[in-house]
Coordinates of C-alpha atoms and ligand atoms in Angstrom, one line a residue:
X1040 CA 15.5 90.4 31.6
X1041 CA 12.1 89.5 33.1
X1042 CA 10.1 91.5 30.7
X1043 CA 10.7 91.5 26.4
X1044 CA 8.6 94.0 24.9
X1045 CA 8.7 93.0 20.7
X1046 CA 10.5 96.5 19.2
X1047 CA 7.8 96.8 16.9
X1048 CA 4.8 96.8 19.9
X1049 CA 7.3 99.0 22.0
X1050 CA 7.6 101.7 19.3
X1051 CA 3.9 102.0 19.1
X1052 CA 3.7 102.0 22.6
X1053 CA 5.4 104.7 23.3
X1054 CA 3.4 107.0 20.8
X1055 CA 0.4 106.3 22.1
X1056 CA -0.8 103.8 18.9
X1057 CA -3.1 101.3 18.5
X1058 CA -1.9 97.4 20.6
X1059 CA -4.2 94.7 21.3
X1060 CA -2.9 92.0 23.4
X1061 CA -3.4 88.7 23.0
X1062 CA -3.7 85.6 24.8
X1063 CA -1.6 81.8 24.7
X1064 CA -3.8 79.8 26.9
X1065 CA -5.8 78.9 23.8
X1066 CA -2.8 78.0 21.4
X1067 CA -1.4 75.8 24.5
X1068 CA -4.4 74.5 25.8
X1069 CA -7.8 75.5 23.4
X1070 CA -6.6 73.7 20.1
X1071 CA -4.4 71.4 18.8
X1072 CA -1.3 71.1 16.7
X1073 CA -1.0 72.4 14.0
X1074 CA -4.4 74.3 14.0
X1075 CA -3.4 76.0 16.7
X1076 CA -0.6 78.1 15.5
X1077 CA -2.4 79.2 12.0
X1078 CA -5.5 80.2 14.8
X1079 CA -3.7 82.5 16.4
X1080 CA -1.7 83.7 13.3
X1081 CA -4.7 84.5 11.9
X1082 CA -5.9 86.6 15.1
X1083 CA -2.9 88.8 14.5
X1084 CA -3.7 89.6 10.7
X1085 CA -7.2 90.6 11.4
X1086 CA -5.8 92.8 14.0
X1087 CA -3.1 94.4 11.8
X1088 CA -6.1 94.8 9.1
X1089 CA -7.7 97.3 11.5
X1090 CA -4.2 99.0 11.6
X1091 CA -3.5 97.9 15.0
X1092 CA -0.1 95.9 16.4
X1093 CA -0.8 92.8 18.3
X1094 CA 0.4 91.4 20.9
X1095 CA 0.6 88.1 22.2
X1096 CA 2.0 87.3 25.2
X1097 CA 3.2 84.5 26.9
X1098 CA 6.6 83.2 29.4
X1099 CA 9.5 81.8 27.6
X1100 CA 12.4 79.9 29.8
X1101 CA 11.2 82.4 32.6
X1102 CA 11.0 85.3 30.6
X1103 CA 7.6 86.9 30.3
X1104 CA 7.7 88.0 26.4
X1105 CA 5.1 90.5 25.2
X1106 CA 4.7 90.4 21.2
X1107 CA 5.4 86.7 20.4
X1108 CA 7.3 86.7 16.9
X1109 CA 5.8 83.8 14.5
X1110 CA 8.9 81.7 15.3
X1111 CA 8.2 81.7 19.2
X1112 CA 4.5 81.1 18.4
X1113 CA 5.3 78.4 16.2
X1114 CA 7.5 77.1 19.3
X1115 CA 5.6 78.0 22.1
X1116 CA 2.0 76.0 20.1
X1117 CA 4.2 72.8 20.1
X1118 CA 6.2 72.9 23.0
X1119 CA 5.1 69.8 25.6
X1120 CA 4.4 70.7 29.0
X1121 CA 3.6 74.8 29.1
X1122 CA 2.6 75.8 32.1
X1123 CA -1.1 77.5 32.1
X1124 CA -0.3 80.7 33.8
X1125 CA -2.9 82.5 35.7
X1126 CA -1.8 85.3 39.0
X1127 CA -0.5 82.6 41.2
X1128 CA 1.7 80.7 38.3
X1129 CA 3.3 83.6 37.2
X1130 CA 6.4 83.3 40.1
X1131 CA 6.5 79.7 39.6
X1132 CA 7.0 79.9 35.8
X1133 CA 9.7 82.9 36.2
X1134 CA 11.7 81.3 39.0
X1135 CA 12.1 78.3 37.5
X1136 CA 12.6 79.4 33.7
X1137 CA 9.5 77.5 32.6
X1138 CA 7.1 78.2 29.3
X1139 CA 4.2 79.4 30.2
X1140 CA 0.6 80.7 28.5
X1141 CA -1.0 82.8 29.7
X1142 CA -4.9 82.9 30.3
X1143 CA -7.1 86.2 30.7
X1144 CA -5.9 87.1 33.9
X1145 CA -2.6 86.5 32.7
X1146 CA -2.8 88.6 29.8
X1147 CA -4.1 91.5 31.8
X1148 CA -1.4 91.3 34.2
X1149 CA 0.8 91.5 31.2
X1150 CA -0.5 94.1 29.1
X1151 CA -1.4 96.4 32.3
X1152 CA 2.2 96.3 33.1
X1153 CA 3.5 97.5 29.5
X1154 CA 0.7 99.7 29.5
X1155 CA -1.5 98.4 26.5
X1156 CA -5.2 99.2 27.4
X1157 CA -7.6 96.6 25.0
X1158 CA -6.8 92.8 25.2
X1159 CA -8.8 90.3 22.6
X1160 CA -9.8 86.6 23.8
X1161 CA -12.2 83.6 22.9
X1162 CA -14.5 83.5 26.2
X1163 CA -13.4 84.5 30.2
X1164 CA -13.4 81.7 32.7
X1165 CA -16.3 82.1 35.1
X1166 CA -17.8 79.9 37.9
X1167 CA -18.4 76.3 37.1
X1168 CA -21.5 74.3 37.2
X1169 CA -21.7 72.2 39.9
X1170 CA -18.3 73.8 41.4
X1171 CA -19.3 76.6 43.0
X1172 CA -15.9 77.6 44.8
X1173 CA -14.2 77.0 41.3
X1174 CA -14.6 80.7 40.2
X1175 CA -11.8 81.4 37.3
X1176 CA -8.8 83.5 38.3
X1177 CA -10.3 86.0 35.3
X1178 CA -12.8 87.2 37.5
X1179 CA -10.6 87.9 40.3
X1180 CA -8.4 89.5 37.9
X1181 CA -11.1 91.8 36.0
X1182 CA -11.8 93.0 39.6
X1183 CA -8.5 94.8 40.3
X1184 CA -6.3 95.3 36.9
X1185 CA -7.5 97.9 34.2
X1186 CA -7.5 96.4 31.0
X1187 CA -10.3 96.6 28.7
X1188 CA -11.2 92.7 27.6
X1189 CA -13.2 92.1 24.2
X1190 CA -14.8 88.9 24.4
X1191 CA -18.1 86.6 23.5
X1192 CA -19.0 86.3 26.9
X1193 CA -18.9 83.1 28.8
X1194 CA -19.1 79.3 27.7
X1195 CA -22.4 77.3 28.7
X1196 CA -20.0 75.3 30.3
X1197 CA -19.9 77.8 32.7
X1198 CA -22.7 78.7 35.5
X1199 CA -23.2 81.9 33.7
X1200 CA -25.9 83.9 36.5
X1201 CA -23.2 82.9 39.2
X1202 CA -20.5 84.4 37.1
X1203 CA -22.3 87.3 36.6
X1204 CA -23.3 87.5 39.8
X1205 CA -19.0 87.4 40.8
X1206 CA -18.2 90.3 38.2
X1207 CA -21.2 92.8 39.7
X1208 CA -19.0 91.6 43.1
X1209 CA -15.8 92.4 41.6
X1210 CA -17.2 95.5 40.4
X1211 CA -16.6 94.9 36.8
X1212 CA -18.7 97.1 34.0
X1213 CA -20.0 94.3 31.7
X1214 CA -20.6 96.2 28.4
X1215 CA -22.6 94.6 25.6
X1216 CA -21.4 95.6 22.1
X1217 CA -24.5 96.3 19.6
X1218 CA -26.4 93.6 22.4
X1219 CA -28.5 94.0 25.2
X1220 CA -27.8 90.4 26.1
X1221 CA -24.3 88.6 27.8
X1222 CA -23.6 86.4 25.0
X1223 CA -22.9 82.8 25.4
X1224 CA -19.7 82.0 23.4
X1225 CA -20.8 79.9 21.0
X1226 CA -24.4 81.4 21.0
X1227 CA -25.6 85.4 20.6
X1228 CA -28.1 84.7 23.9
X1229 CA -28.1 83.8 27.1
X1230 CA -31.2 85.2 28.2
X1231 CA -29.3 87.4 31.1
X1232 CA -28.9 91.4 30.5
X1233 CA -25.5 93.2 30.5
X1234 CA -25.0 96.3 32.4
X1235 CA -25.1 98.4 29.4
X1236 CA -25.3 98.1 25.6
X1237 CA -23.9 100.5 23.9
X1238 CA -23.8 100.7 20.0
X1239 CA -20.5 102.4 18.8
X1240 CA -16.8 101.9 19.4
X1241 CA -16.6 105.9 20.2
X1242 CA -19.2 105.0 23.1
X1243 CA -16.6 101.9 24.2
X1244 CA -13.7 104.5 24.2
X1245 CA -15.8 106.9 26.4
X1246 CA -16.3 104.5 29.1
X1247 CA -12.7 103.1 29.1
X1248 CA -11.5 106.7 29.0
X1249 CA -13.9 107.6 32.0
X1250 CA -12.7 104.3 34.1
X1251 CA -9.0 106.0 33.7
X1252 CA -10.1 108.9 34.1
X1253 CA -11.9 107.8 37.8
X1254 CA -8.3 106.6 38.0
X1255 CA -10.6 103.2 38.9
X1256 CA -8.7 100.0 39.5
X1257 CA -11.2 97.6 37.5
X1258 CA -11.5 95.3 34.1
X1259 CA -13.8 96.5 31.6
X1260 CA -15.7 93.7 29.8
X1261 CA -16.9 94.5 26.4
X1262 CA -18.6 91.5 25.3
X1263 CA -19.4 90.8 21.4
X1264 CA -21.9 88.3 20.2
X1265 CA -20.6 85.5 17.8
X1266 CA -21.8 86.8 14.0
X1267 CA -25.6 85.3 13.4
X1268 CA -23.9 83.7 10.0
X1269 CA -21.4 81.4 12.8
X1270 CA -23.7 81.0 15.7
X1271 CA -24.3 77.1 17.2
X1272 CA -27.8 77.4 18.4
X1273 CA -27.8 77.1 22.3
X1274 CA -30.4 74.4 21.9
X1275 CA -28.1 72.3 20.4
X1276 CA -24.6 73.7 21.9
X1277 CA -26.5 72.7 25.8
X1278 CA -26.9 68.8 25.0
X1279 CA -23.2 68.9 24.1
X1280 CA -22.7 71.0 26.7
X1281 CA -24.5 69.0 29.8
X1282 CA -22.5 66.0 28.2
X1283 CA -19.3 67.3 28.5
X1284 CA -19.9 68.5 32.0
X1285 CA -21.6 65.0 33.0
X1286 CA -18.2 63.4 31.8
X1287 CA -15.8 66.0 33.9
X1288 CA -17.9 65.0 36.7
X1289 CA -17.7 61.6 36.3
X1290 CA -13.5 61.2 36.0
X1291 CA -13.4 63.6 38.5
X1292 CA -11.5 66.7 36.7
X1293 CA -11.2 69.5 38.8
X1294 CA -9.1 72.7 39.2
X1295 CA -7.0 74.4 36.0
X1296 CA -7.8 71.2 34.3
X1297 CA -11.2 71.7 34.4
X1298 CA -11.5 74.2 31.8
X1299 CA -9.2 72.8 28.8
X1300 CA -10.7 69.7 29.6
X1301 CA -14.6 70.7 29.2
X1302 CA -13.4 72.2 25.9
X1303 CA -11.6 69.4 24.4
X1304 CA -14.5 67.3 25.1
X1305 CA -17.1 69.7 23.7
X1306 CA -15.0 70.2 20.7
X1307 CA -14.8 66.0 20.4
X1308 CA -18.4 65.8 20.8
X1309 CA -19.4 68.5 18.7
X1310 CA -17.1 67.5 15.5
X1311 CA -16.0 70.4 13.8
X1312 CA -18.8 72.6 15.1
X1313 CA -17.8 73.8 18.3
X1314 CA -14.6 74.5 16.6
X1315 CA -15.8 76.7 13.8
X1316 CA -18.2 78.8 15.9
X1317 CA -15.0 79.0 18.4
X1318 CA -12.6 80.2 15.5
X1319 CA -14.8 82.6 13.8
X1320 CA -15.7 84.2 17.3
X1321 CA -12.0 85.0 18.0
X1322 CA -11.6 86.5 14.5
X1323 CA -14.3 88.6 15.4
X1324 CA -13.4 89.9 19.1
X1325 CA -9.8 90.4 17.8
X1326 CA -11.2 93.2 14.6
X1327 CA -13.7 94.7 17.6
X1328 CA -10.8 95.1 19.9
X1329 CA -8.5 96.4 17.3
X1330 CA -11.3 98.6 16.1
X1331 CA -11.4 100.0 20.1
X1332 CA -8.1 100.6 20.7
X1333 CA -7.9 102.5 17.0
X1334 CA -10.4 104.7 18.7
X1335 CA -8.9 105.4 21.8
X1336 CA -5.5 105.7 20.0
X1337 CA -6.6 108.6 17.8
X1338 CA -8.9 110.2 20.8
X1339 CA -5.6 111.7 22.1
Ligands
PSU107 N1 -12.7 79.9 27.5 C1 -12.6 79.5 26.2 N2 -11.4 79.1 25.7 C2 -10.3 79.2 26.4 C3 -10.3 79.6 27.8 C4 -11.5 79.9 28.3 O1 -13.6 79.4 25.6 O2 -9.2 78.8 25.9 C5 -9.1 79.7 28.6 C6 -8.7 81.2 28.7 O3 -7.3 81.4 28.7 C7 -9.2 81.5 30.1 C8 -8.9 80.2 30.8 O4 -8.6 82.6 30.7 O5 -9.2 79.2 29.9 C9 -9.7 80.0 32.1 O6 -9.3 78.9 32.8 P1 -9.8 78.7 34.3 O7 -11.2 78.4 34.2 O8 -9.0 77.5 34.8 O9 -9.5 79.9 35.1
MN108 MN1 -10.7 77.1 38.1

Protein backbone atom coordinates (compact mmCIF):
# COMPACT_ATOMS: atom_id res chain seq x y z
CA UNK A 1 0.00 0.00 0.00
CA UNK A 2 1.44 3.41 -0.85
CA UNK A 3 -0.24 5.15 1.97
CA UNK A 4 -0.35 3.78 6.06
CA UNK A 5 -2.52 5.82 8.01
CA UNK A 6 -1.49 4.81 12.03
CA UNK A 7 -5.26 3.25 13.31
CA UNK A 8 -5.08 5.44 16.05
CA UNK A 9 -4.71 8.92 13.78
CA UNK A 10 -7.19 7.31 11.22
CA UNK A 11 -9.95 6.81 13.98
CA UNK A 12 -9.67 10.37 14.89
CA UNK A 13 -9.68 11.32 11.46
CA UNK A 14 -12.55 10.19 10.51
CA UNK A 15 -14.48 12.02 13.44
CA UNK A 16 -13.36 15.02 12.79
CA UNK A 17 -10.74 15.20 16.04
CA UNK A 18 -7.96 17.03 16.80
CA UNK A 19 -4.29 15.68 14.39
CA UNK A 20 -1.25 17.59 14.04
CA UNK A 21 1.25 16.37 11.68
CA UNK A 22 4.60 16.31 12.04
CA UNK A 23 7.68 16.49 10.22
CA UNK A 24 11.13 13.84 9.80
CA UNK A 25 13.44 16.12 8.04
CA UNK A 26 14.65 17.31 11.44
CA UNK A 27 15.05 13.88 13.13
CA UNK A 28 17.05 12.79 9.78
CA UNK A 29 18.79 15.76 9.01
CA UNK A 30 18.31 18.67 12.09
CA UNK A 31 19.90 16.65 15.05
CA UNK A 32 21.80 13.91 15.79
CA UNK A 33 21.72 10.44 17.19
CA UNK A 34 20.31 9.77 19.87
CA UNK A 35 18.95 13.36 20.61
CA UNK A 36 17.13 13.21 17.80
CA UNK A 37 14.65 10.54 18.44
CA UNK A 38 13.83 11.79 22.28
CA UNK A 39 13.27 15.48 20.26
CA UNK A 40 10.75 14.34 18.38
CA UNK A 41 9.29 12.03 21.09
CA UNK A 42 8.92 14.80 23.02
CA UNK A 43 7.00 16.86 20.16
CA UNK A 44 4.40 14.14 20.31
CA UNK A 45 3.79 14.26 24.23
CA UNK A 46 3.28 17.95 24.22
CA UNK A 47 0.91 17.40 21.48
CA UNK A 48 -1.12 14.61 23.10
CA UNK A 49 -1.05 17.10 26.36
CA UNK A 50 -3.21 19.51 24.41
CA UNK A 51 -5.40 16.32 23.74
CA UNK A 52 -4.49 16.12 20.22
CA UNK A 53 -2.99 12.83 18.06
CA UNK A 54 0.14 13.50 16.33
CA UNK A 55 1.33 12.60 13.42
CA UNK A 56 4.57 12.15 11.99
CA UNK A 57 5.18 11.31 8.82
CA UNK A 58 7.77 10.12 6.77
CA UNK A 59 8.48 7.06 3.62
CA UNK A 60 9.40 3.74 4.80
CA UNK A 61 10.85 1.07 2.03
CA UNK A 62 8.55 3.12 -0.42
CA UNK A 63 5.76 3.40 1.66
CA UNK A 64 4.65 6.88 2.67
CA UNK A 65 3.62 6.10 6.50
CA UNK A 66 1.51 8.79 8.25
CA UNK A 67 1.66 8.32 12.25
CA UNK A 68 5.24 6.94 12.79
CA UNK A 69 4.95 4.47 15.86
CA UNK A 70 8.06 4.95 18.35
CA UNK A 71 9.70 1.81 16.95
CA UNK A 72 9.77 3.31 13.31
CA UNK A 73 10.91 6.60 14.74
CA UNK A 74 13.42 5.01 16.63
CA UNK A 75 14.36 3.32 13.12
CA UNK A 76 13.75 5.82 10.82
CA UNK A 77 16.36 8.61 13.40
CA UNK A 78 19.18 5.99 12.88
CA UNK A 79 18.74 4.68 9.59
CA UNK A 80 21.94 5.81 7.17
CA UNK A 81 21.16 7.30 4.02
CA UNK A 82 17.20 8.68 4.24
CA UNK A 83 16.38 10.44 1.52
CA UNK A 84 15.22 14.21 2.32
CA UNK A 85 11.94 14.26 0.63
CA UNK A 86 10.62 17.42 -0.71
CA UNK A 87 7.65 17.41 -4.12
CA UNK A 88 10.08 16.23 -6.58
CA UNK A 89 11.70 13.22 -4.18
CA UNK A 90 8.60 11.92 -3.39
CA UNK A 91 8.38 9.40 -6.82
CA UNK A 92 11.97 8.68 -6.51
CA UNK A 93 11.69 7.44 -2.87
CA UNK A 94 8.33 5.41 -3.71
CA UNK A 95 9.54 3.79 -6.89
CA UNK A 96 12.49 2.68 -5.50
CA UNK A 97 11.30 1.62 -1.88
CA UNK A 98 13.63 4.09 -0.22
CA UNK A 99 13.38 5.88 3.46
CA UNK A 100 12.61 9.01 3.17
CA UNK A 101 11.82 12.34 5.57
CA UNK A 102 9.98 14.42 4.77
CA UNK A 103 10.53 18.41 5.00
CA UNK A 104 7.56 21.06 5.16
CA UNK A 105 6.54 20.65 1.84
CA UNK A 106 6.56 17.12 2.25
CA UNK A 107 4.60 17.02 5.29
CA UNK A 108 1.93 19.19 3.62
CA UNK A 109 1.69 16.98 0.73
CA UNK A 110 1.18 14.25 3.31
CA UNK A 111 -1.24 15.55 5.63
CA UNK A 112 -3.33 17.41 2.76
CA UNK A 113 -3.82 13.98 1.31
CA UNK A 114 -5.21 12.26 4.60
CA UNK A 115 -6.97 15.24 5.27
CA UNK A 116 -5.36 16.59 8.56
CA UNK A 117 -5.52 20.46 8.45
CA UNK A 118 -2.64 21.94 11.15
CA UNK A 119 0.98 20.66 10.67
CA UNK A 120 3.84 21.69 13.59
CA UNK A 121 7.63 22.36 12.44
CA UNK A 122 10.92 24.12 13.67
CA UNK A 123 11.42 26.95 10.87
CA UNK A 124 10.18 26.85 6.85
CA UNK A 125 12.95 26.86 4.31
CA UNK A 126 13.03 30.21 2.48
CA UNK A 127 15.41 31.97 -0.03
CA UNK A 128 19.08 31.86 0.80
CA UNK A 129 21.47 34.58 1.25
CA UNK A 130 23.60 35.02 -1.44
CA UNK A 131 21.46 32.23 -3.58
CA UNK A 132 18.83 33.95 -4.79
CA UNK A 133 17.37 31.12 -7.25
CA UNK A 134 17.67 28.66 -4.16
CA UNK A 135 14.14 29.38 -2.86
CA UNK A 136 12.96 26.20 -0.57
CA UNK A 137 10.48 23.83 -2.03
CA UNK A 138 8.23 25.09 1.27
CA UNK A 139 7.47 28.04 -0.41
CA UNK A 140 6.35 26.65 -3.51
CA UNK A 141 4.49 24.20 -1.61
CA UNK A 142 2.63 26.78 0.90
CA UNK A 143 1.55 28.42 -2.39
CA UNK A 144 -0.72 25.55 -3.67
CA UNK A 145 -1.56 22.85 -0.78
CA UNK A 146 -3.94 23.90 2.22
CA UNK A 147 -2.40 22.98 5.26
CA UNK A 148 -2.26 25.29 8.08
CA UNK A 149 1.74 25.37 9.15
CA UNK A 150 2.65 26.50 12.90
CA UNK A 151 6.09 27.70 12.93
CA UNK A 152 8.84 30.37 14.41
CA UNK A 153 9.33 31.83 11.19
CA UNK A 154 12.46 31.64 9.18
CA UNK A 155 16.18 31.09 10.24
CA UNK A 156 18.68 34.16 9.85
CA UNK A 157 20.28 31.92 7.70
CA UNK A 158 17.79 32.60 5.38
CA UNK A 159 17.31 36.05 3.29
CA UNK A 160 14.20 36.62 5.21
CA UNK A 161 12.70 40.13 3.04
CA UNK A 162 13.20 37.83 -0.14
CA UNK A 163 11.34 35.01 1.46
CA UNK A 164 8.77 37.14 2.40
CA UNK A 165 8.67 38.82 -0.57
CA UNK A 166 8.19 34.76 -2.42
CA UNK A 167 5.22 33.88 0.12
CA UNK A 168 3.18 37.48 -0.67
CA UNK A 169 3.99 35.87 -4.54
CA UNK A 170 2.68 32.60 -3.65
CA UNK A 171 -0.16 34.17 -2.06
CA UNK A 172 0.38 32.72 1.30
CA UNK A 173 -1.49 34.57 4.59
CA UNK A 174 1.51 34.99 6.93
CA UNK A 175 -0.23 35.16 10.42
CA UNK A 176 1.64 36.27 13.46
CA UNK A 177 0.44 34.54 16.71
CA UNK A 178 0.24 37.18 19.73
CA UNK A 179 3.19 39.16 17.33
CA UNK A 180 3.08 41.83 14.94
CA UNK A 181 6.55 40.86 13.90
CA UNK A 182 7.80 37.52 11.42
CA UNK A 183 9.90 35.94 13.95
CA UNK A 184 13.29 34.83 13.29
CA UNK A 185 13.65 31.24 14.65
CA UNK A 186 15.95 31.47 17.17
CA UNK A 187 14.99 35.19 17.84
CA UNK A 188 11.18 36.86 18.61
CA UNK A 189 12.20 39.79 15.90
CA UNK A 190 13.11 40.33 12.71
CA UNK A 191 12.17 43.80 12.34
CA UNK A 192 9.72 42.80 9.17
CA UNK A 193 5.75 42.95 9.81
CA UNK A 194 3.43 39.86 9.14
CA UNK A 195 0.26 40.26 7.32
CA UNK A 196 -1.81 40.04 10.32
CA UNK A 197 -1.45 39.39 14.11
CA UNK A 198 -4.02 38.13 15.58
CA UNK A 199 -4.19 37.24 19.37
CA UNK A 200 -6.36 34.05 19.98
CA UNK A 201 -6.46 30.48 18.64
CA UNK A 202 -10.40 31.12 17.95
CA UNK A 203 -9.11 34.02 15.61
CA UNK A 204 -6.53 31.31 13.90
CA UNK A 205 -9.48 28.87 13.40
CA UNK A 206 -11.58 31.72 11.72
CA UNK A 207 -9.12 32.36 9.09
CA UNK A 208 -8.25 28.70 8.35
CA UNK A 209 -12.05 27.96 8.35
CA UNK A 210 -12.55 31.11 5.89
CA UNK A 211 -9.53 29.86 3.47
CA UNK A 212 -11.69 26.41 3.20
CA UNK A 213 -14.42 27.96 3.10
CA UNK A 214 -13.08 30.28 -0.14
CA UNK A 215 -12.40 26.67 -1.13
CA UNK A 216 -8.70 28.59 -1.68
CA UNK A 217 -5.81 26.40 -2.70
CA UNK A 218 -3.08 28.10 -0.33
CA UNK A 219 -0.81 27.30 2.99
CA UNK A 220 -1.57 29.22 5.90
CA UNK A 221 1.46 30.28 7.97
CA UNK A 222 0.85 30.94 11.52
CA UNK A 223 4.07 31.94 12.87
CA UNK A 224 4.95 31.82 16.85
CA UNK A 225 7.81 33.62 18.45
CA UNK A 226 10.29 31.43 20.45
CA UNK A 227 9.27 32.03 24.44
CA UNK A 228 11.28 35.41 25.73
CA UNK A 229 12.60 32.85 28.68
CA UNK A 230 14.56 30.65 25.31
CA UNK A 231 15.27 33.37 22.88
CA UNK A 232 19.25 33.69 21.45
CA UNK A 233 19.47 37.34 21.01
CA UNK A 234 19.74 38.09 17.09
CA UNK A 235 22.82 40.10 17.98
CA UNK A 236 24.52 37.32 18.93
CA UNK A 237 22.57 34.43 16.78
CA UNK A 238 23.83 36.90 13.34
CA UNK A 239 27.81 36.59 14.05
CA UNK A 240 27.08 32.78 14.17
CA UNK A 241 24.96 33.11 11.62
CA UNK A 242 27.17 35.21 8.85
CA UNK A 243 29.91 32.48 9.89
CA UNK A 244 28.09 29.71 9.04
CA UNK A 245 26.99 31.12 5.82
CA UNK A 246 30.73 32.47 5.07
CA UNK A 247 31.78 28.68 5.54
CA UNK A 248 28.86 27.14 3.05
CA UNK A 249 30.13 29.60 0.72
CA UNK A 250 33.51 28.78 0.89
CA UNK A 251 33.25 24.63 0.42
CA UNK A 252 30.87 25.41 -2.02
CA UNK A 253 27.48 23.67 -0.50
CA UNK A 254 24.63 24.16 -2.50
CA UNK A 255 21.19 22.68 -3.27
CA UNK A 256 19.19 20.33 -0.42
CA UNK A 257 22.54 20.28 1.28
CA UNK A 258 22.53 23.65 1.83
CA UNK A 259 20.13 23.72 4.57
CA UNK A 260 21.15 20.71 6.96
CA UNK A 261 24.41 21.91 6.37
CA UNK A 262 24.03 25.77 7.62
CA UNK A 263 22.41 24.10 10.61
CA UNK A 264 24.86 21.71 11.61
CA UNK A 265 27.42 24.33 11.49
CA UNK A 266 25.41 26.96 13.43
CA UNK A 267 24.66 24.40 15.97
CA UNK A 268 28.77 23.49 16.12
CA UNK A 269 29.52 26.99 16.41
CA UNK A 270 26.99 27.94 18.75
CA UNK A 271 27.63 24.95 21.42
CA UNK A 272 24.57 23.99 22.90
CA UNK A 273 22.80 27.30 22.23
CA UNK A 274 21.50 27.08 19.02
CA UNK A 275 20.31 23.78 20.01
CA UNK A 276 18.37 24.71 23.14
CA UNK A 277 16.63 27.78 21.57
CA UNK A 278 15.88 25.19 18.45
CA UNK A 279 14.37 22.47 20.93
CA UNK A 280 12.39 24.61 23.06
CA UNK A 281 10.88 26.40 19.84
CA UNK A 282 9.56 23.08 18.47
CA UNK A 283 7.98 22.20 21.94
CA UNK A 284 6.35 25.33 21.60
CA UNK A 285 4.86 25.38 17.87
CA UNK A 286 3.85 21.68 18.47
CA UNK A 287 1.32 22.81 21.97
CA UNK A 288 0.22 26.09 19.59
CA UNK A 289 -0.67 23.83 16.77
CA UNK A 290 -2.22 21.27 18.90
CA UNK A 291 -4.02 24.09 20.65
CA UNK A 292 -5.42 25.18 16.84
CA UNK A 293 -6.49 22.19 15.66
CA UNK A 294 -8.40 21.55 19.30
CA UNK A 295 -10.14 24.60 18.12
CA UNK A 296 -11.10 23.81 14.88
CA UNK A 297 -11.88 20.27 16.00
CA UNK A 298 -14.63 21.36 18.40
CA UNK A 299 -15.85 24.40 15.98
CA UNK A 300 -17.86 21.66 14.08
N1 LIG B 1 14.70 24.88 9.12
C1 LIG B 1 15.09 24.53 10.37
N2 LIG B 1 15.27 23.21 10.66
C2 LIG B 1 15.04 22.23 9.74
C3 LIG B 1 14.60 22.62 8.43
C4 LIG B 1 14.45 23.95 8.18
O1 LIG B 1 15.28 25.37 11.20
O2 LIG B 1 15.22 21.04 10.04
C5 LIG B 1 14.30 21.57 7.40
C6 LIG B 1 12.76 21.49 7.22
O3 LIG B 1 12.39 20.13 7.03
C7 LIG B 1 12.55 22.29 5.94
C8 LIG B 1 13.80 21.96 5.16
O4 LIG B 1 11.37 21.95 5.26
O5 LIG B 1 14.83 21.95 6.14
C9 LIG B 1 14.07 22.97 4.07
O6 LIG B 1 15.10 22.51 3.25
P1 LIG B 1 15.44 23.27 1.86
O7 LIG B 1 15.95 24.62 2.25
O8 LIG B 1 16.47 22.40 1.20
O9 LIG B 1 14.14 23.33 1.10
MN1 LIG C 1 17.08 24.71 -1.65
Amino acid sequence: MLLNIHPEVEAVLEKGGPVVALESTLITHGFSIPENVEIALSIEQVVREQGAVPATVAILGGEIIVGLTPAQLEYLGTAKDVRKCSRRDFPIAVARYEDGSTTVAGTMIVAHKVGIRVFATGGIGGVHRGHWFDESADLLELGQTPVAVVCAGAKAILDLPSTLEVLETQGVPVIGYQTDEFPAFYSRQSGLPVDLRVDSLAEIADLICAREALDLKMGLLVTVPIPVADEWPASEAQVVIDQAVADAEHEGVVGKALTPYLLERVSELSGERSKKANIALLLNNARVAAQIACALASEK
